[in-house]
Amino acid sequence: MPELVVEVNGRTWTLDPSRPLTLGRDPQGDIVLDDARVSWRHATISWNGRTWVVEDHGSTNGTFVQGHRIHQADIGPGAAVHLGNGNDGPRIDLRTAGAPAAAHQQAAPQQGASAQQQAWPGQQPQQAPGAQDWQQQPAQQPPAQQVPRQQGPGGAGAAGAPPVYGDRSPTTFHQLALGRVMRIGRALENELVVSDLQVSRHHAEFHATPDGRFQMRDLGSHNGTYLNGMPIAKGGTVLLGPTDIVGVGHSTFRLVDGRLEEFVDTGEISFSARHLTVTVDGGKQILKDVSFGVPEKSLIAVIGPSGSGKSTLLKALTGYRPADRGDVLYDNRNLYKQFAELRQRIGLVPQDDILHKELTVRKALKYAAKLRFPADTSEQEREQRIGEVLRELKLDIHKEKRVSSLSGGQRKRVSVALELLTKPSLIFLDEPTSGLDPGMDRDVMQLLRGLADDGRTVLVVTHSVAELALCDKLLVMAPGGSVAYFGPPEEALNFFGYSSWADVFSAFENYRDYDWAGRWKGSQHYQMYAADIDAVAPQSVQPPSPQTVRPPKPQSWGSQLLTLIRRYVTVIASDKGFIALMLILPAVLGAVSLLIKPDQAMLPNLPDADGTITPNGTATTVLLILAVGACFAGAANSVRELIKERVIYERERATGLSRSAYLMSKVVVLGMITVLQGAIVGGIGFTMRDIPEEGVVLGGFTLLELCLPVMALGFTSMMFGLIISALVKTAEKTMPLLVMFAIVQIVFTGCLFTLNGAVGVNELSYLMPSRWAVAAAGATLNLNVVTPNTDDPGNTDPLWDHTAGTWLLDMGVLLLLGALCGLLVAHFLRRHEPEVMRK
């Protein structure tokens, strides 16, 4: 038995034939490899009685011996094993005991010396110890891999093929024989198994035709199959050319010389922005020529004073509001042009929590997973992924707690956990430490540092400067939206020549007209950290045509609707105060109507002794109170529902949520509540009074015929409330609009004064739901007889005619108004979606 020594990163282990040597990311293993491409328990090396063997244990990215992916292979002295990638994955060398160690020559990282910078009025530049005037030195070149570089054709594969992941080597190769079909999916029966919950069980298939051409067919996948970043129609087939790139989940495929190259996005991606410029109405630029680039596994902080364009930059980087000029590159792929595919690999944690605080942590993640993962994902698979994320973020001990009961830092962790469900490679966070104490501030930043170290690129916009040392790079924005500094955080203060960030921000405020961007571009730091990125000429953004960017939905419309309804019902059921108010409010409103002459019937008064008929004013007064109660209850139910969930909707819409399914879930749940309330209001208001024995439509069911207009009025008012909720910018603005809506409905009921014949006013009343609801009830009660117009006896209201046709017309228009409100709400919701997705 030859005695073998394993060498990894300069360390050695002597193999013991009595026990296997475990390789992976598990801290309890023998050799721990901190690389995102390596699985938790990746492989083992053991003695089988005759030779040493390496065995892969179902790793995601594979084990490679001499460049070939293996399940089990014999190894010996001189062999090299790669984990995760056959070319640049972590390498394990084997040699006999006593043989010299393999020499791995590494370039020493070049250190950028601190340098004296130009001064602005009123500021004395500081000189770092040992620093020399940068203007007297030649520009230094950036260290290797300091910034990602754009690869030209042929940069990653066959000549003429476009880059997939910069200059990365394929993760693995697959041979395509002529006439053979290679299916791709999560299920084990596929020829190419992709262990990714973003991929359907049977996702797509490659087909090599006998004439040498290659086809790609989508098999009705949930998250879509992409050709050059654009979705292929469900069930559609496309021909593949030599430069085409196919995207399936986190994997990307390319045909090179009849061989299928697979690139797995394991999270270690580069990211760069080039010449981003945003111009608003009037020609004012709020973002000016912003360029920077970061390598993989980096944590980048963005700071700057108010008005420096940080929020605009974040929207431009995420595709929510693309820049008017410039490019955003996700591992050398244009984010704007391939947003439909790349959006699945980007996580965004807004400043406000993207959570329903009434739910427990586990339920919040459960519903998020249900909406984001394909419909064929099993409950067990979703629960397993939720458990992994909870353990990674140390939230498993809080999983049964309500989100509202967690501390600010813990809630932010839950928001991050929600984004990590789909394993994004690029994560953006907007002010994650806002409102947190210094201790929680540090915890959150340490969390982000860990996410980057685990193989992700993390960019955080923050006002806090206490923990900037944890970041790899710092981007400082100057007033007006230009870059004032980009580079290591530890060199930033010396660059500005101040000892504290308070002084730097004061300088920004005091010298707003100073050319901060020009000073930055004339510095040595610019040559070291940004010159390569800035050298690429800016381009005008040409967004894809509307039909090509329509995002595929991970769930069918019906499945999304059912999930949203269940979540919404769970949220409401957890709020005991709302449930109590939902029952008490209509009961009180209905009971108030009983105070109006409780012994007075809602029938025509009998003639007096002289034959004069006195109008029955009680009927219109009661109808007025019931109509106001239904309007107020219905609108109050919905007036805050969209504004309070706006951040949640914006994020879920970007991940594939159907706008109409979201709106319909509100209509169904709130509609059922409002109709029930209308039944309570009408039931109490009409049951205790004498009403006609026969209705005009339902015959002997007069009570139901009178209650239906009240119920429909509540429903339509609820739809008006959704319009208000979709239009306002803050929840505080909903109350004044709610009161105004209720008052306007009182005026146009027709109970206070005669509307028929009032030119202009009567026509305007046709837009008011209370007008049609009172008219429908009035048709049943025959208000033209119960409350005749004594001033003008011949002027009767045609909408109160005691006929079935009039009742049906009144009810039909009332419901039509509700439907029109729904269309308006859907239109207004478009404003709260990523701009690149709005069409």
Coordinates of C-alpha atoms in Angstrom, one line a residue, residues 299-304 308-315 317 348-351 427-434 445 448 458-464 468 475 477:
L299 CA -19.1 43.6 0.3
I300 CA -19.6 47.1 -1.1
A301 CA -21.0 50.1 0.9
V302 CA -22.5 53.1 -0.7
I303 CA -22.6 56.3 1.4
G304 CA -23.2 60.0 0.7
S308 CA -26.3 62.5 -3.8
G309 CA -28.4 60.0 -5.8
K310 CA -28.0 56.9 -3.6
S311 CA -31.6 55.7 -4.0
T312 CA -31.5 56.5 -7.7
L313 CA -28.3 54.5 -8.1
L314 CA -29.9 51.5 -6.3
K315 CA -32.8 51.6 -8.6
L317 CA -28.3 48.9 -10.4
L348 CA -33.2 43.1 -2.9
V349 CA -33.9 44.0 0.7
P350 CA -35.6 47.4 0.9
Q351 CA -35.4 49.7 3.8
I427 CA -27.9 41.0 -3.0
F428 CA -28.8 44.7 -2.6
L429 CA -29.8 46.2 0.7
D430 CA -31.2 49.7 1.2
E431 CA -30.5 51.2 4.6
P432 CA -30.6 47.9 6.5
T433 CA -29.3 49.5 9.7
S434 CA -31.7 52.5 9.7
M445 CA -23.0 44.4 8.9
L448 CA -23.6 40.9 5.4
V458 CA -23.4 42.2 -1.5
L459 CA -24.0 46.0 -2.0
V460 CA -25.5 48.0 0.8
V461 CA -26.6 51.6 0.8
T462 CA -26.2 53.0 4.3
H463 CA -26.0 56.2 6.4
S464 CA -24.0 54.5 9.1
L468 CA -17.3 50.5 7.1
L475 CA -18.4 54.1 -2.9
M477 CA -21.4 59.7 -3.7

